[in-house]
mmCIF file of N, CA and C in Angstrom:
data_model
loop_
_atom_site.group_PDB
_atom_site.id
_atom_site.type_symbol
_atom_site.label_atom_id
_atom_site.label_comp_id
_atom_site.label_asym_id
_atom_site.label_seq_id
_atom_site.Cartn_x
_atom_site.Cartn_y
_atom_site.Cartn_z
ATOM 1 N N MET A 1 -16.955 25.576 -26.081
ATOM 2 C CA MET A 1 -17.718 24.614 -25.303
ATOM 3 C C MET A 1 -17.344 23.180 -25.686
ATOM 4 N N SER A 2 -16.108 23.019 -26.131
ATOM 5 C CA SER A 2 -15.664 21.703 -26.582
ATOM 6 C C SER A 2 -14.853 20.979 -25.526
ATOM 7 N N GLY A 3 -15.092 21.252 -24.263
ATOM 8 C CA GLY A 3 -14.352 20.584 -23.220
ATOM 9 C C GLY A 3 -13.053 21.271 -22.855
ATOM 10 N N GLU A 4 -12.826 22.458 -23.361
ATOM 11 C CA GLU A 4 -11.633 23.236 -23.047
ATOM 12 C C GLU A 4 -11.991 24.323 -22.051
ATOM 13 N N PRO A 5 -11.027 24.738 -21.214
ATOM 14 C CA PRO A 5 -11.296 25.840 -20.283
ATOM 15 C C PRO A 5 -11.678 27.112 -21.025
ATOM 16 N N VAL A 6 -12.532 27.908 -20.389
ATOM 17 C CA VAL A 6 -12.968 29.180 -20.960
ATOM 18 C C VAL A 6 -12.485 30.297 -20.049
ATOM 19 N N SER A 7 -11.752 31.232 -20.605
ATOM 20 C CA SER A 7 -11.338 32.423 -19.863
ATOM 21 C C SER A 7 -12.492 33.408 -19.874
ATOM 22 N N LEU A 8 -13.029 33.723 -18.704
ATOM 23 C CA LEU A 8 -14.139 34.679 -18.656
ATOM 24 C C LEU A 8 -13.694 36.055 -19.106
ATOM 25 N N SER A 9 -12.469 36.462 -18.759
ATOM 26 C CA SER A 9 -11.993 37.782 -19.190
ATOM 27 C C SER A 9 -11.850 37.833 -20.710
ATOM 28 N N ALA A 10 -11.369 36.751 -21.330
ATOM 29 C CA ALA A 10 -11.280 36.712 -22.794
ATOM 30 C C ALA A 10 -12.667 36.704 -23.420
ATOM 31 N N ALA A 11 -13.590 35.951 -22.816
ATOM 32 C CA ALA A 11 -14.962 35.918 -23.334
ATOM 33 C C ALA A 11 -15.574 37.308 -23.293
ATOM 34 N N LEU A 12 -15.405 38.005 -22.174
ATOM 35 C CA LEU A 12 -15.965 39.361 -22.042
ATOM 36 C C LEU A 12 -15.276 40.352 -22.971
ATOM 37 N N ALA A 13 -14.000 40.142 -23.255
ATOM 38 C CA ALA A 13 -13.269 41.043 -24.154
ATOM 39 C C ALA A 13 -13.653 40.835 -25.615
ATOM 40 N N SER A 14 -14.352 39.737 -25.914
ATOM 41 C CA SER A 14 -14.659 39.398 -27.305
ATOM 42 C C SER A 14 -15.886 40.122 -27.866
ATOM 43 N N PHE A 15 -16.583 40.894 -27.029
ATOM 44 C CA PHE A 15 -17.757 41.624 -27.521
ATOM 45 C C PHE A 15 -17.926 42.913 -26.721
ATOM 46 N N ALA A 16 -18.663 43.857 -27.290
ATOM 47 C CA ALA A 16 -18.863 45.152 -26.642
ATOM 48 C C ALA A 16 -20.322 45.438 -26.313
ATOM 49 N N ALA A 17 -21.244 44.721 -26.930
ATOM 50 C CA ALA A 17 -22.675 45.017 -26.777
ATOM 51 C C ALA A 17 -23.122 44.870 -25.327
ATOM 52 N N LEU A 18 -23.939 45.833 -24.880
ATOM 53 C CA LEU A 18 -24.503 45.784 -23.537
ATOM 54 C C LEU A 18 -25.809 44.988 -23.538
ATOM 55 N N TRP A 19 -26.090 44.367 -22.398
ATOM 56 C CA TRP A 19 -27.324 43.592 -22.196
ATOM 57 C C TRP A 19 -27.511 42.560 -23.315
ATOM 58 N N SER A 20 -26.413 41.934 -23.739
ATOM 59 C CA SER A 20 -26.432 40.963 -24.828
ATOM 60 C C SER A 20 -25.566 39.767 -24.426
ATOM 61 N N PRO A 21 -26.107 38.851 -23.622
ATOM 62 C CA PRO A 21 -25.300 37.780 -23.026
ATOM 63 C C PRO A 21 -24.706 36.807 -24.042
ATOM 64 N N ARG A 22 -23.517 36.298 -23.674
ATOM 65 C CA ARG A 22 -22.817 35.275 -24.452
ATOM 66 C C ARG A 22 -22.754 33.998 -23.619
ATOM 67 N N ILE A 23 -22.974 32.875 -24.265
ATOM 68 C CA ILE A 23 -22.946 31.580 -23.588
ATOM 69 C C ILE A 23 -21.499 31.083 -23.563
ATOM 70 N N VAL A 24 -20.945 30.907 -22.364
ATOM 71 C CA VAL A 24 -19.555 30.465 -22.258
ATOM 72 C C VAL A 24 -19.439 28.954 -22.074
ATOM 73 N N THR A 25 -20.462 28.320 -21.525
ATOM 74 C CA THR A 25 -20.487 26.871 -21.372
ATOM 75 C C THR A 25 -21.896 26.463 -20.955
ATOM 76 N N THR A 26 -22.107 25.171 -20.884
ATOM 77 C CA THR A 26 -23.379 24.654 -20.382
ATOM 78 C C THR A 26 -23.096 23.694 -19.233
ATOM 79 N N VAL A 27 -24.040 23.612 -18.310
ATOM 80 C CA VAL A 27 -23.984 22.683 -17.194
ATOM 81 C C VAL A 27 -25.330 21.961 -17.193
ATOM 82 N N ASN A 28 -25.322 20.688 -17.511
ATOM 83 C CA ASN A 28 -26.565 19.943 -17.677
ATOM 84 C C ASN A 28 -27.462 20.697 -18.657
ATOM 85 N N ASP A 29 -28.624 21.150 -18.237
ATOM 86 C CA ASP A 29 -29.541 21.857 -19.137
ATOM 87 C C ASP A 29 -29.520 23.361 -18.899
ATOM 88 N N TYR A 30 -28.413 23.867 -18.367
ATOM 89 C CA TYR A 30 -28.298 25.286 -18.046
ATOM 90 C C TYR A 30 -27.191 25.943 -18.855
ATOM 91 N N ASP A 31 -27.424 27.195 -19.253
ATOM 92 C CA ASP A 31 -26.389 28.012 -19.878
ATOM 93 C C ASP A 31 -25.699 28.842 -18.813
ATOM 94 N N VAL A 32 -24.395 28.931 -18.920
ATOM 95 C CA VAL A 32 -23.611 29.882 -18.141
ATOM 96 C C VAL A 32 -23.310 31.021 -19.109
ATOM 97 N N ARG A 33 -23.848 32.188 -18.807
ATOM 98 C CA ARG A 33 -23.745 33.337 -19.713
ATOM 99 C C ARG A 33 -22.984 34.467 -19.042
ATOM 100 N N VAL A 34 -22.227 35.212 -19.828
ATOM 101 C CA VAL A 34 -21.602 36.433 -19.338
ATOM 102 C C VAL A 34 -22.180 37.597 -20.134
ATOM 103 N N ALA A 35 -22.250 38.755 -19.470
ATOM 104 C CA ALA A 35 -22.790 39.940 -20.133
ATOM 105 C C ALA A 35 -22.121 41.182 -19.583
ATOM 106 N N LYS A 36 -22.058 42.181 -20.443
ATOM 107 C CA LYS A 36 -21.665 43.525 -20.034
ATOM 108 C C LYS A 36 -22.953 44.314 -19.908
ATOM 109 N N VAL A 37 -23.083 45.032 -18.809
ATOM 110 C CA VAL A 37 -24.322 45.765 -18.572
ATOM 111 C C VAL A 37 -24.013 47.153 -18.037
ATOM 112 N N GLU A 38 -24.887 48.089 -18.352
ATOM 113 C CA GLU A 38 -24.834 49.437 -17.796
ATOM 114 C C GLU A 38 -26.190 50.075 -18.055
ATOM 115 N N GLY A 39 -26.660 50.866 -17.093
ATOM 116 C CA GLY A 39 -27.982 51.463 -17.215
ATOM 117 C C GLY A 39 -29.056 50.456 -16.849
ATOM 118 N N GLU A 40 -30.262 50.679 -17.360
ATOM 119 C CA GLU A 40 -31.417 49.867 -16.972
ATOM 120 C C GLU A 40 -31.716 48.756 -17.952
ATOM 121 N N HIS A 41 -32.181 47.652 -17.426
ATOM 122 C CA HIS A 41 -32.707 46.543 -18.241
ATOM 123 C C HIS A 41 -34.204 46.799 -18.395
ATOM 124 N N VAL A 42 -35.047 45.862 -18.079
ATOM 125 C CA VAL A 42 -36.491 46.006 -18.206
ATOM 126 C C VAL A 42 -37.142 45.156 -17.110
ATOM 127 N N TRP A 43 -38.280 45.627 -16.581
ATOM 128 C CA TRP A 43 -39.033 44.790 -15.643
ATOM 129 C C TRP A 43 -39.452 43.534 -16.374
ATOM 130 N N HIS A 44 -39.173 42.366 -15.769
ATOM 131 C CA HIS A 44 -39.561 41.100 -16.381
ATOM 132 C C HIS A 44 -39.652 40.019 -15.317
ATOM 133 N N VAL A 45 -40.197 38.872 -15.721
ATOM 134 C CA VAL A 45 -40.348 37.747 -14.801
ATOM 135 C C VAL A 45 -40.094 36.445 -15.557
ATOM 136 N N HIS A 46 -39.439 35.515 -14.880
ATOM 137 C CA HIS A 46 -39.256 34.153 -15.378
ATOM 138 C C HIS A 46 -40.190 33.274 -14.546
ATOM 139 N N GLU A 47 -41.276 32.834 -15.159
ATOM 140 C CA GLU A 47 -42.303 32.099 -14.420
ATOM 141 C C GLU A 47 -41.811 30.737 -13.929
ATOM 142 N N GLY A 48 -40.977 30.053 -14.717
ATOM 143 C CA GLY A 48 -40.644 28.678 -14.390
ATOM 144 C C GLY A 48 -39.230 28.431 -13.900
ATOM 145 N N THR A 49 -38.441 29.488 -13.705
ATOM 146 C CA THR A 49 -37.062 29.258 -13.296
ATOM 147 C C THR A 49 -36.512 30.396 -12.452
ATOM 148 N N ASP A 50 -35.628 30.037 -11.532
ATOM 149 C CA ASP A 50 -34.849 31.048 -10.820
ATOM 150 C C ASP A 50 -33.826 31.630 -11.794
ATOM 151 N N GLU A 51 -33.234 32.775 -11.426
ATOM 152 C CA GLU A 51 -32.169 33.383 -12.230
ATOM 153 C C GLU A 51 -31.024 33.756 -11.289
ATOM 154 N N PHE A 52 -29.845 33.181 -11.550
ATOM 155 C CA PHE A 52 -28.670 33.378 -10.712
ATOM 156 C C PHE A 52 -27.765 34.443 -11.321
ATOM 157 N N PHE A 53 -27.347 35.410 -10.507
ATOM 158 C CA PHE A 53 -26.436 36.471 -10.932
ATOM 159 C C PHE A 53 -25.161 36.428 -10.090
ATOM 160 N N LEU A 54 -24.006 36.591 -10.728
ATOM 161 C CA LEU A 54 -22.726 36.761 -10.059
ATOM 162 C C LEU A 54 -22.058 37.981 -10.684
ATOM 163 N N VAL A 55 -21.704 38.962 -9.857
ATOM 164 C CA VAL A 55 -21.063 40.175 -10.368
ATOM 165 C C VAL A 55 -19.557 39.940 -10.435
ATOM 166 N N LEU A 56 -19.023 39.966 -11.644
ATOM 167 C CA LEU A 56 -17.590 39.761 -11.860
ATOM 168 C C LEU A 56 -16.815 41.060 -11.700
ATOM 169 N N ASP A 57 -17.436 42.167 -12.092
ATOM 170 C CA ASP A 57 -16.819 43.482 -11.961
ATOM 171 C C ASP A 57 -17.922 44.531 -11.991
ATOM 172 N N GLY A 58 -17.730 45.616 -11.245
ATOM 173 C CA GLY A 58 -18.730 46.670 -11.215
ATOM 174 C C GLY A 58 -19.722 46.472 -10.080
ATOM 175 N N GLU A 59 -20.968 46.906 -10.326
ATOM 176 C CA GLU A 59 -22.013 46.820 -9.303
ATOM 177 C C GLU A 59 -23.362 46.691 -9.986
ATOM 178 N N LEU A 60 -24.137 45.726 -9.544
ATOM 179 C CA LEU A 60 -25.460 45.486 -10.111
ATOM 180 C C LEU A 60 -26.516 45.704 -9.047
ATOM 181 N N HIS A 61 -27.563 46.437 -9.396
ATOM 182 C CA HIS A 61 -28.733 46.605 -8.538
ATOM 183 C C HIS A 61 -29.855 45.803 -9.186
ATOM 184 N N ILE A 62 -30.633 45.114 -8.371
ATOM 185 C CA ILE A 62 -31.792 44.391 -8.898
ATOM 186 C C ILE A 62 -33.017 44.814 -8.089
ATOM 187 N N ALA A 63 -33.930 45.518 -8.762
ATOM 188 C CA ALA A 63 -35.197 45.880 -8.133
ATOM 189 C C ALA A 63 -36.105 44.657 -8.195
ATOM 190 N N LEU A 64 -36.800 44.405 -7.089
ATOM 191 C CA LEU A 64 -37.674 43.233 -6.976
ATOM 192 C C LEU A 64 -39.069 43.671 -6.565
ATOM 193 N N ARG A 65 -40.079 43.106 -7.193
ATOM 194 C CA ARG A 65 -41.466 43.309 -6.765
ATOM 195 C C ARG A 65 -41.913 42.019 -6.104
ATOM 196 N N GLU A 66 -42.020 42.075 -4.780
ATOM 197 C CA GLU A 66 -42.364 40.896 -3.990
ATOM 198 C C GLU A 66 -43.697 41.131 -3.287
ATOM 199 N N SER A 67 -44.233 40.075 -2.677
ATOM 200 C CA SER A 67 -45.522 40.198 -2.007
ATOM 201 C C SER A 67 -45.485 41.241 -0.894
ATOM 202 N N ALA A 68 -44.336 41.425 -0.268
ATOM 203 C CA ALA A 68 -44.201 42.421 0.807
ATOM 204 C C ALA A 68 -43.946 43.823 0.279
ATOM 205 N N GLY A 69 -43.805 43.962 -1.033
ATOM 206 C CA GLY A 69 -43.550 45.275 -1.620
ATOM 207 C C GLY A 69 -42.327 45.251 -2.515
ATOM 208 N N GLU A 70 -41.881 46.434 -2.873
ATOM 209 C CA GLU A 70 -40.748 46.565 -3.777
ATOM 210 C C GLU A 70 -39.484 46.853 -2.977
ATOM 211 N N ARG A 71 -38.377 46.214 -3.361
ATOM 212 C CA ARG A 71 -37.095 46.480 -2.730
ATOM 213 C C ARG A 71 -35.994 46.322 -3.776
ATOM 214 N N THR A 72 -34.815 46.799 -3.452
ATOM 215 C CA THR A 72 -33.674 46.683 -4.354
ATOM 216 C C THR A 72 -32.516 46.045 -3.614
ATOM 217 N N VAL A 73 -31.914 45.033 -4.234
ATOM 218 C CA VAL A 73 -30.697 44.445 -3.696
ATOM 219 C C VAL A 73 -29.524 45.027 -4.470
ATOM 220 N N VAL A 74 -28.425 45.292 -3.754
ATOM 221 C CA VAL A 74 -27.221 45.851 -4.363
ATOM 222 C C VAL A 74 -26.134 44.789 -4.305
ATOM 223 N N LEU A 75 -25.573 44.484 -5.465
ATOM 224 C CA LEU A 75 -24.550 43.450 -5.577
ATOM 225 C C LEU A 75 -23.227 44.070 -6.011
ATOM 226 N N PRO A 76 -22.290 44.247 -5.079
ATOM 227 C CA PRO A 76 -20.960 44.712 -5.478
ATOM 228 C C PRO A 76 -20.175 43.557 -6.110
ATOM 229 N N LYS A 77 -19.022 43.870 -6.669
ATOM 230 C CA LYS A 77 -18.139 42.878 -7.277
ATOM 231 C C LYS A 77 -17.954 41.691 -6.331
ATOM 232 N N GLY A 78 -18.082 40.498 -6.878
ATOM 233 C CA GLY A 78 -17.904 39.280 -6.100
ATOM 234 C C GLY A 78 -19.158 38.778 -5.420
ATOM 235 N N SER A 79 -20.281 39.482 -5.564
ATOM 236 C CA SER A 79 -21.533 39.093 -4.914
ATOM 237 C C SER A 79 -22.410 38.264 -5.851
ATOM 238 N N ALA A 80 -23.164 37.355 -5.242
ATOM 239 C CA ALA A 80 -24.099 36.515 -5.990
ATOM 240 C C ALA A 80 -25.490 36.675 -5.402
ATOM 241 N N PHE A 81 -26.502 36.490 -6.248
ATOM 242 C CA PHE A 81 -27.885 36.597 -5.807
ATOM 243 C C PHE A 81 -28.749 35.782 -6.757
ATOM 244 N N THR A 82 -29.759 35.134 -6.210
ATOM 245 C CA THR A 82 -30.712 34.394 -7.027
ATOM 246 C C THR A 82 -32.077 35.055 -6.928
ATOM 247 N N VAL A 83 -32.634 35.420 -8.082
ATOM 248 C CA VAL A 83 -34.007 35.927 -8.155
ATOM 249 C C VAL A 83 -34.915 34.704 -8.254
ATOM 250 N N PRO A 84 -35.821 34.521 -7.278
ATOM 251 C CA PRO A 84 -36.696 33.348 -7.315
ATOM 252 C C PRO A 84 -37.662 33.385 -8.509
ATOM 253 N N ARG A 85 -37.967 32.211 -9.017
ATOM 254 C CA ARG A 85 -38.924 32.108 -10.130
ATOM 255 C C ARG A 85 -40.212 32.833 -9.766
ATOM 256 N N GLY A 86 -40.812 33.476 -10.768
ATOM 257 C CA GLY A 86 -42.070 34.173 -10.557
ATOM 258 C C GLY A 86 -41.937 35.548 -9.923
ATOM 259 N N THR A 87 -40.723 35.993 -9.642
ATOM 260 C CA THR A 87 -40.507 37.316 -9.040
ATOM 261 C C THR A 87 -40.181 38.326 -10.126
ATOM 262 N N GLU A 88 -41.017 39.360 -10.230
ATOM 263 C CA GLU A 88 -40.758 40.418 -11.201
ATOM 264 C C GLU A 88 -39.517 41.182 -10.748
ATOM 265 N N HIS A 89 -38.598 41.443 -11.690
ATOM 266 C CA HIS A 89 -37.347 42.100 -11.329
ATOM 267 C C HIS A 89 -36.826 42.949 -12.482
ATOM 268 N N LYS A 90 -35.963 43.904 -12.111
ATOM 269 C CA LYS A 90 -35.376 44.810 -13.103
ATOM 270 C C LYS A 90 -33.929 45.090 -12.707
ATOM 271 N N PRO A 91 -32.967 44.501 -13.434
ATOM 272 C CA PRO A 91 -31.566 44.808 -13.171
ATOM 273 C C PRO A 91 -31.202 46.214 -13.641
ATOM 274 N N TYR A 92 -30.263 46.811 -12.928
ATOM 275 C CA TYR A 92 -29.763 48.146 -13.245
ATOM 276 C C TYR A 92 -28.295 48.210 -12.833
ATOM 277 N N ALA A 93 -27.452 48.737 -13.696
ATOM 278 C CA ALA A 93 -26.034 48.891 -13.368
ATOM 279 C C ALA A 93 -25.675 50.374 -13.442
ATOM 280 N N PRO A 94 -25.325 50.987 -12.293
ATOM 281 C CA PRO A 94 -24.991 52.412 -12.285
ATOM 282 C C PRO A 94 -23.636 52.706 -12.913
ATOM 283 N N VAL A 95 -22.791 51.685 -13.059
ATOM 284 C CA VAL A 95 -21.464 51.810 -13.676
ATOM 285 C C VAL A 95 -21.283 50.625 -14.624
ATOM 286 N N PRO A 96 -20.331 50.702 -15.552
ATOM 287 C CA PRO A 96 -20.082 49.537 -16.403
ATOM 288 C C PRO A 96 -19.821 48.297 -15.534
ATOM 289 N N THR A 97 -20.537 47.215 -15.811
ATOM 290 C CA THR A 97 -20.521 46.035 -14.959
ATOM 291 C C THR A 97 -20.468 44.781 -15.822
ATOM 292 N N GLU A 98 -19.778 43.766 -15.313
ATOM 293 C CA GLU A 98 -19.701 42.472 -15.980
ATOM 294 C C GLU A 98 -20.320 41.436 -15.053
ATOM 295 N N ILE A 99 -21.238 40.635 -15.608
ATOM 296 C CA ILE A 99 -21.958 39.656 -14.790
ATOM 297 C C ILE A 99 -21.890 38.274 -15.421
ATOM 298 N N LEU A 100 -22.112 37.267 -14.578
ATOM 299 C CA LEU A 100 -22.295 35.892 -15.009
ATOM 300 C C LEU A 100 -23.704 35.506 -14.575
ATOM 301 N N VAL A 101 -24.454 34.889 -15.488
ATOM 302 C CA VAL A 101 -25.844 34.510 -15.229
ATOM 303 C C VAL A 101 -26.000 33.022 -15.535
ATOM 304 N N LEU A 102 -26.731 32.326 -14.689
ATOM 305 C CA LEU A 102 -27.006 30.906 -14.881
ATOM 306 C C LEU A 102 -28.512 30.736 -15.038
ATOM 307 N N GLU A 103 -28.918 30.208 -16.205
ATOM 308 C CA GLU A 103 -30.338 30.008 -16.504
ATOM 309 C C GLU A 103 -30.504 28.759 -17.362
ATOM 310 N N PRO A 104 -31.680 28.141 -17.340
ATOM 311 C CA PRO A 104 -31.910 27.002 -18.227
ATOM 312 C C PRO A 104 -31.710 27.396 -19.693
ATOM 313 N N THR A 105 -31.114 26.507 -20.460
ATOM 314 C CA THR A 105 -30.917 26.734 -21.887
ATOM 315 C C THR A 105 -32.250 27.118 -22.527
ATOM 316 N N GLY A 106 -32.221 28.151 -23.350
ATOM 317 C CA GLY A 106 -33.422 28.601 -24.045
ATOM 318 C C GLY A 106 -34.211 29.677 -23.324
ATOM 319 N N THR A 107 -33.751 30.079 -22.126
ATOM 320 C CA THR A 107 -34.449 31.120 -21.368
ATOM 321 C C THR A 107 -34.194 32.481 -22.008
ATOM 322 N N LEU A 108 -35.256 33.215 -22.293
ATOM 323 C CA LEU A 108 -35.124 34.556 -22.874
ATOM 324 C C LEU A 108 -34.579 35.545 -21.850
ATOM 325 N N SER A 109 -33.746 36.460 -22.307
ATOM 326 C CA SER A 109 -33.155 37.469 -21.433
ATOM 327 C C SER A 109 -34.193 38.427 -20.855
ATOM 328 N N VAL A 110 -35.376 38.471 -21.448
ATOM 329 C CA VAL A 110 -36.439 39.348 -20.947
ATOM 330 C C VAL A 110 -37.587 38.543 -20.319
ATOM 331 N N GLY A 111 -37.341 37.271 -20.039
ATOM 332 C CA GLY A 111 -38.313 36.458 -19.325
ATOM 333 C C GLY A 111 -39.538 36.102 -20.136
ATOM 334 N N ASP A 112 -40.559 35.655 -19.402
ATOM 335 C CA ASP A 112 -41.820 35.227 -20.007
ATOM 336 C C ASP A 112 -42.796 36.387 -20.162
ATOM 337 N N ARG A 113 -42.722 37.337 -19.251
ATOM 338 C CA ARG A 113 -43.531 38.559 -19.308
ATOM 339 C C ARG A 113 -42.601 39.722 -19.041
ATOM 340 N N HIS A 114 -42.817 40.817 -19.778
ATOM 341 C CA HIS A 114 -41.928 41.961 -19.604
ATOM 342 C C HIS A 114 -42.583 43.246 -20.081
ATOM 343 N N ASP A 115 -42.038 44.364 -19.602
ATOM 344 C CA ASP A 115 -42.433 45.681 -20.103
ATOM 345 C C ASP A 115 -41.933 45.826 -21.534
ATOM 346 N N ASP A 116 -42.279 46.942 -22.176
ATOM 347 C CA ASP A 116 -41.749 47.223 -23.505
ATOM 348 C C ASP A 116 -40.228 47.191 -23.438
ATOM 349 N N VAL A 117 -39.617 46.550 -24.429
ATOM 350 C CA VAL A 117 -38.167 46.372 -24.431
ATOM 351 C C VAL A 117 -37.510 47.532 -25.175
ATOM 352 N N PRO A 118 -36.636 48.292 -24.478
ATOM 353 C CA PRO A 118 -35.940 49.393 -25.142
ATOM 354 C C PRO A 118 -34.897 48.862 -26.133
ATOM 355 N N ASP A 119 -34.493 49.718 -27.056
ATOM 356 C CA ASP A 119 -33.564 49.309 -28.115
ATOM 357 C C ASP A 119 -32.231 48.784 -27.588
ATOM 358 N N HIS A 120 -31.793 49.244 -26.425
ATOM 359 C CA HIS A 120 -30.471 48.836 -25.930
ATOM 360 C C HIS A 120 -30.476 47.464 -25.245
ATOM 361 N N VAL A 121 -31.628 46.819 -25.140
ATOM 362 C CA VAL A 121 -31.714 45.493 -24.528
ATOM 363 C C VAL A 121 -31.909 44.453 -25.628
ATOM 364 N N ASP A 122 -31.009 43.472 -25.671
ATOM 365 C CA ASP A 122 -31.048 42.405 -26.662
ATOM 366 C C ASP A 122 -31.986 41.299 -26.160
ATOM 367 N N VAL A 123 -33.050 41.025 -26.913
ATOM 368 C CA VAL A 123 -33.953 39.916 -26.579
ATOM 369 C C VAL A 123 -33.335 38.661 -27.170
ATOM 370 N N THR A 124 -32.777 37.810 -26.324
ATOM 371 C CA THR A 124 -32.037 36.657 -26.814
ATOM 372 C C THR A 124 -32.076 35.533 -25.784
ATOM 373 N N THR A 125 -31.782 34.334 -26.259
ATOM 374 C CA THR A 125 -31.550 33.199 -25.373
ATOM 375 C C THR A 125 -30.048 33.029 -25.140
ATOM 376 N N GLY A 126 -29.274 34.031 -25.540
ATOM 377 C CA GLY A 126 -27.818 33.996 -25.402
ATOM 378 C C GLY A 126 -27.166 33.755 -26.745
ATOM 379 N N HIS A 127 -26.041 34.414 -26.973
ATOM 380 C CA HIS A 127 -25.286 34.258 -28.206
ATOM 381 C C HIS A 127 -24.075 33.379 -27.952
ATOM 382 N N ALA A 128 -23.679 32.615 -28.968
ATOM 383 C CA ALA A 128 -22.475 31.803 -28.842
ATOM 384 C C ALA A 128 -21.243 32.699 -28.860
ATOM 385 N N LEU A 129 -20.206 32.278 -28.173
ATOM 386 C CA LEU A 129 -18.934 32.981 -28.250
ATOM 387 C C LEU A 129 -18.332 32.719 -29.619
ATOM 388 N N LEU A 130 -17.699 33.712 -30.179
ATOM 389 C CA LEU A 130 -17.062 33.519 -31.509
ATOM 390 C C LEU A 130 -15.603 33.224 -31.347
#
């Protein structure tokens, strides 16, 4: 993050942990994070911020609990989606998937409110790239 270009493929190759985002750069007060994901995350909500997802490889499903009911959006490789602030959601990847997430610096990966966090989900504000 010293003003040099960041290779997303190199960043993703630098770690193996699932659901454990790495911060590749910052934009104003936002972290740009990459993560490897597979299986289920946890139902959670970010009360004060939207959450932007871009699928770099694989496929991400995001279940949403909205006022009209529950629905799931499917994001194939190259797709982007923003979960609006205050919307309860649960990401799920049926295959190994690589994502880019944009959130305000300091935002927890499990939001402000969440279900019990399983062992395979890292509760973090993002880890620095090594």
